Structure formats: C-alpha cells, structure tokens
PDB file of C-alpha atoms in Angstrom:
ATOM      1  CA  MET D 269     -67.648  20.799  -6.777  1.00  0.00           C
ATOM      2  CA  ARG D 270     -68.910  23.412  -9.144  1.00  0.00           C
ATOM      3  CA  GLU D 271     -68.273  26.654  -7.300  1.00  0.00           C
ATOM      4  CA  LYS D 272     -65.226  25.832  -5.167  1.00  0.00           C
ATOM      5  CA  LEU D 273     -63.332  23.482  -7.472  1.00  0.00           C
ATOM      6  CA  SER D 274     -64.650  24.465 -10.914  1.00  0.00           C
ATOM      7  CA  LEU D 275     -64.850  20.772 -11.746  1.00  0.00           C
ATOM      8  CA  CYS D 276     -68.177  20.678 -13.508  1.00  0.00           C
ATOM      9  CA  TYR D 277     -70.789  22.598 -15.408  1.00  0.00           C
ATOM     10  CA  TYR D 278     -73.509  21.456 -13.025  1.00  0.00           C
ATOM     11  CA  ALA D 279     -73.932  19.088 -10.108  1.00  0.00           C
ATOM     12  CA  SER D 280     -77.106  17.773  -8.560  1.00  0.00           C
ATOM     13  CA  SER D 281     -78.409  14.901  -6.530  1.00  0.00           C
ATOM     14  CA  GLY D 282     -81.815  13.414  -5.964  1.00  0.00           C
ATOM     15  CA  TYR D 283     -83.558  10.828  -3.862  1.00  0.00           C
ATOM     16  CA  HIS D 284     -85.846   8.512  -5.816  1.00  0.00           C
ATOM     17  CA  ARG D 285     -88.250   7.290  -3.191  1.00  0.00           C
ATOM     18  CA  SER D 286     -89.983   4.661  -5.301  1.00  0.00           C
ATOM     19  CA  LYS D 287     -86.636   2.978  -5.984  1.00  0.00           C
ATOM     20  CA  GLY D 288     -84.918   3.759  -2.680  1.00  0.00           C
ATOM     21  CA  ILE D 289     -81.884   5.210  -4.423  1.00  0.00           C
ATOM     22  CA  VAL D 290     -79.926   8.435  -4.523  1.00  0.00           C
ATOM     23  CA  THR D 291     -78.434   9.612  -7.783  1.00  0.00           C
ATOM     24  CA  VAL D 292     -75.725  12.170  -8.376  1.00  0.00           C
ATOM     25  CA  SER D 293     -75.410  13.836 -11.736  1.00  0.00           C
ATOM     26  CA  SER D 294     -72.782  16.237 -12.984  1.00  0.00           C
ATOM     27  CA  GLY D 295     -71.370  17.523 -16.234  1.00  0.00           C
ATOM     28  CA  VAL D 296     -67.596  17.301 -16.331  1.00  0.00           C
ATOM     29  CA  GLU D 297     -64.871  17.419 -18.912  1.00  0.00           C
ATOM     30  CA  PHE D 298     -63.419  14.001 -19.688  1.00  0.00           C
ATOM     31  CA  ALA D 299     -60.056  15.094 -18.285  1.00  0.00           C
ATOM     32  CA  ASP D 300     -61.714  15.968 -14.936  1.00  0.00           C
ATOM     33  CA  TYR D 301     -63.660  12.724 -14.545  1.00  0.00           C
ATOM     34  CA  ARG D 302     -61.430  11.157 -11.855  1.00  0.00           C
ATOM     35  CA  ARG D 303     -61.176  14.361  -9.814  1.00  0.00           C
ATOM     36  CA  ALA D 304     -64.956  14.817  -9.933  1.00  0.00           C
ATOM     37  CA  TYR D 305     -65.571  11.160  -9.028  1.00  0.00           C
ATOM     38  CA  ASP D 306     -63.168  11.391  -6.082  1.00  0.00           C
ATOM     39  CA  GLU D 307     -64.723  14.664  -4.907  1.00  0.00           C
ATOM     40  CA  ILE D 308     -68.260  13.244  -4.993  1.00  0.00           C
ATOM     41  CA  LEU D 309     -67.162  10.316  -2.823  1.00  0.00           C
ATOM     42  CA  ALA D 310     -65.208  12.638  -0.505  1.00  0.00           C
ATOM     43  CA  GLN D 311     -68.282  14.804  -0.006  1.00  0.00           C
ATOM     44  CA  LEU D 312     -70.377  11.718   0.784  1.00  0.00           C
ATOM     45  CA  GLU D 313     -67.771  10.705   3.384  1.00  0.00           C
ATOM     46  CA  SER D 314     -68.004  14.166   4.932  1.00  0.00           C
ATOM     47  CA  VAL D 315     -71.772  13.826   5.237  1.00  0.00           C
ATOM     48  CA  LYS D 316     -71.347  10.377   6.803  1.00  0.00           C
ATOM     49  CA  LEU D 317     -69.163  12.036   9.448  1.00  0.00           C
ATOM     50  CA  GLY D 318     -71.692  14.799  10.004  1.00  0.00           C
ATOM     51  CA  ASP D 319     -69.243  17.314   8.584  1.00  0.00           C
ATOM     52  CA  PHE D 320     -71.661  19.824   7.097  1.00  0.00           C
ATOM     53  CA  GLU D 321     -72.943  23.202   8.180  1.00  0.00           C
ATOM     54  CA  PRO D 322     -76.384  23.822   9.694  1.00  0.00           C
ATOM     55  CA  TRP D 323     -77.190  26.249   6.872  1.00  0.00           C
ATOM     56  CA  GLU D 324     -76.691  23.434   4.344  1.00  0.00           C
ATOM     57  CA  LEU D 325     -79.324  21.289   6.048  1.00  0.00           C
ATOM     58  CA  ASP D 326     -81.616  24.307   6.445  1.00  0.00           C
ATOM     59  CA  GLY D 327     -81.231  25.156   2.755  1.00  0.00           C
ATOM     60  CA  ALA D 328     -81.959  21.599   1.621  1.00  0.00           C
ATOM     61  CA  ARG D 329     -84.967  21.427   3.924  1.00  0.00           C
ATOM     62  CA  SER D 330     -86.276  24.747   2.589  1.00  0.00           C
ATOM     63  CA  VAL D 331     -85.991  23.597  -1.037  1.00  0.00           C
ATOM     64  CA  LEU D 332     -87.774  20.334  -0.284  1.00  0.00           C
ATOM     65  CA  ILE D 333     -90.579  22.025   1.642  1.00  0.00           C
ATOM     66  CA  SER D 334     -91.042  24.480  -1.216  1.00  0.00           C
ATOM     67  CA  ALA D 335     -91.227  21.568  -3.677  1.00  0.00           C
ATOM     68  CA  VAL D 336     -93.873  19.842  -1.553  1.00  0.00           C
ATOM     69  CA  ARG D 337     -95.933  23.017  -1.304  1.00  0.00           C
ATOM     70  CA  SER D 338     -95.685  23.763  -5.023  1.00  0.00           C
ATOM     71  CA  ARG D 339     -97.083  20.380  -6.085  1.00  0.00           C
ATOM     72  CA  GLU D 340    -100.584  21.851  -6.024  1.00  0.00           C
ATOM     73  CA  ASP D 341     -99.523  24.486  -8.571  1.00  0.00           C
ATOM     74  CA  SER D 342     -99.402  22.033 -11.459  1.00  0.00           C
ATOM     75  CA  GLY D 343    -101.826  19.389 -12.635  1.00  0.00           C
ATOM     76  CA  ALA D 344     -98.904  17.327 -13.939  1.00  0.00           C
ATOM     77  CA  ARG D 345     -97.109  17.455 -10.573  1.00  0.00           C
ATOM     78  CA  MET D 346    -100.307  16.505  -8.755  1.00  0.00           C
ATOM     79  CA  GLU D 347    -100.722  13.533 -11.083  1.00  0.00           C
ATOM     80  CA  GLU D 348     -97.064  12.534 -10.675  1.00  0.00           C
ATOM     81  CA  ASN D 349     -97.419  12.689  -6.887  1.00  0.00           C
ATOM     82  CA  THR D 350    -100.606  10.614  -6.847  1.00  0.00           C
ATOM     83  CA  LEU D 351     -99.108   7.998  -9.163  1.00  0.00           C
ATOM     84  CA  GLY D 352     -95.959   7.867  -7.016  1.00  0.00           C
ATOM     85  CA  GLN D 353     -98.022   7.351  -3.878  1.00  0.00           C
ATOM     86  CA  ALA D 354    -100.045   4.607  -5.566  1.00  0.00           C
ATOM     87  CA  ALA D 355     -96.879   2.890  -6.795  1.00  0.00           C
ATOM     88  CA  THR D 356     -95.153   2.946  -3.406  1.00  0.00           C
ATOM     89  CA  GLY D 357     -98.212   2.534  -1.219  1.00  0.00           C
ATOM     90  CA  ILE D 358     -97.003   5.476   0.853  1.00  0.00           C
ATOM     91  CA  TRP D 359     -99.825   7.967   1.313  1.00  0.00           C
ATOM     92  CA  GLU D 360     -98.722  11.138   3.082  1.00  0.00           C
ATOM     93  CA  THR D 361    -100.376  14.506   3.185  1.00  0.00           C
ATOM     94  CA  GLU D 362     -98.510  17.712   2.488  1.00  0.00           C
ATOM     95  CA  GLU D 363     -98.551  18.460   6.208  1.00  0.00           C
ATOM     96  CA  GLU D 364     -97.119  15.032   7.103  1.00  0.00           C
ATOM     97  CA  LEU D 365     -94.298  15.399   4.578  1.00  0.00           C
ATOM     98  CA  ILE D 366     -93.411  18.866   5.834  1.00  0.00           C
ATOM     99  CA  GLU D 367     -93.527  17.703   9.457  1.00  0.00           C
ATOM    100  CA  GLY D 368     -91.152  14.873   8.536  1.00  0.00           C
ATOM    101  CA  LEU D 369     -88.768  17.272   6.826  1.00  0.00           C
ATOM    102  CA  LEU D 370     -88.801  19.602   9.817  1.00  0.00           C
ATOM    103  CA  GLY D 371     -87.845  16.631  12.012  1.00  0.00           C
ATOM    104  CA  VAL D 372     -84.706  15.759  10.059  1.00  0.00           C
ATOM    105  CA  THR D 373     -81.631  16.208  12.235  1.00  0.00           C
ATOM    106  CA  PRO D 374     -77.945  16.262  11.293  1.00  0.00           C
ATOM    107  CA  GLU D 375     -77.616  12.869  12.990  1.00  0.00           C
ATOM    108  CA  ARG D 376     -80.351  11.375  10.805  1.00  0.00           C
ATOM    109  CA  VAL D 377     -78.685  12.771   7.692  1.00  0.00           C
ATOM    110  CA  ALA D 378     -75.344  11.231   8.705  1.00  0.00           C
ATOM    111  CA  ALA D 379     -77.006   7.894   9.504  1.00  0.00           C
ATOM    112  CA  ALA D 380     -78.756   7.865   6.131  1.00  0.00           C
ATOM    113  CA  ALA D 381     -75.481   8.674   4.362  1.00  0.00           C
ATOM    114  CA  LYS D 382     -73.777   5.800   6.180  1.00  0.00           C
ATOM    115  CA  SER D 383     -76.309   3.405   4.687  1.00  0.00           C
ATOM    116  CA  MET D 384     -75.365   4.440   1.140  1.00  0.00           C
ATOM    117  CA  THR D 385     -73.026   2.427  -1.049  1.00  0.00           C
ATOM    118  CA  LEU D 386     -71.843   3.122  -4.556  1.00  0.00           C
ATOM    119  CA  ASP D 387     -73.573   0.857  -7.039  1.00  0.00           C
ATOM    120  CA  THR D 388     -73.273   2.112 -10.595  1.00  0.00           C
ATOM    121  CA  VAL D 389     -71.300   4.810 -12.392  1.00  0.00           C
ATOM    122  CA  TYR D 390     -72.167   6.005 -15.876  1.00  0.00           C
ATOM    123  CA  PHE D 391     -69.933   8.357 -17.778  1.00  0.00           C
ATOM    124  CA  LEU D 392     -71.250   9.487 -21.126  1.00  0.00           C
ATOM    125  CA  THR D 393     -68.813  10.791 -23.705  1.00  0.00           C
ATOM    126  CA  GLY D 394     -69.085  12.101 -27.204  1.00  0.00           C
ATOM    127  CA  GLU D 395     -68.190   9.828 -30.073  1.00  0.00           C
ATOM    128  CA  GLY D 396     -64.554   8.810 -29.840  1.00  0.00           C
ATOM    129  CA  GLU D 397     -63.727  11.006 -26.839  1.00  0.00           C
ATOM    130  CA  ALA D 398     -63.127   8.162 -24.377  1.00  0.00           C
ATOM    131  CA  ASN D 399     -60.692   6.464 -26.704  1.00  0.00           C
ATOM    132  CA  ASP D 400     -58.727   9.507 -27.796  1.00  0.00           C
TER     133      ASP D 400
END
C-alpha cells in the first residue's frame, strides 16, 4: 500500500492476543480513503488464497522472533509480557513461542486469514475535513 501504491504515510497491522483481534492502521489522505480501504481488503483476500511470497512469511517470522527475544531487554516489556500472560492465562516460554513461530506454514496463515471478518472501521479526520 505504501511503497507500491503510494496510498498512505504508513501502514501496519498487529495481532492482539488478549482480545483475539487483528488491527490494521494506516495514515491516508481523506481523498484516498476508499482506495486504501479497498486495497487493505484486497490484500487480506490474497492472504486468504495463500497468494504471498515465502520471503514475506520469513520476514514476518523474523520480526516476531526478534520481538520475543528482545523482551528481556526492557523491564517494561518484561512486565507487559507477564501481565499479558496473567490476563490470558497463556504461559509460554520464549523457546515455546519461537518454536510455535517456526512451525507456522503458509497454509496456517491462509487458514487464519480465512477466519477473519471485518468488524469496525474508524477513520479520523481533522476538524471539518470529512464534511468539506
């Protein structure tokens, strides 16, 4: 979205384990809202079909493994992790999390994507922009 289509200033997504949701966030011009919205849904459809490159899965896995390993670098991140585990009742070691990430296959990614449905869309605008 950002590099290929120049639709937004930034684009990111995140899985929120304690809530069981995925969020997508991007910064777009008001005039590009519909194109960005359509592109986000089109990319989700591609993932549902397994239409992504191995390097994309490898890159995502690498980032997540790095995040797991870096938790011990910060007292605040250690506290956040422990509180998250207590809240969800899911207690996994660093090794277990990394092993799980290494076991993610393209088929599992596609299956997970197929379970996703759009729930809520927020679009924040400056004062008066949406009505102009």
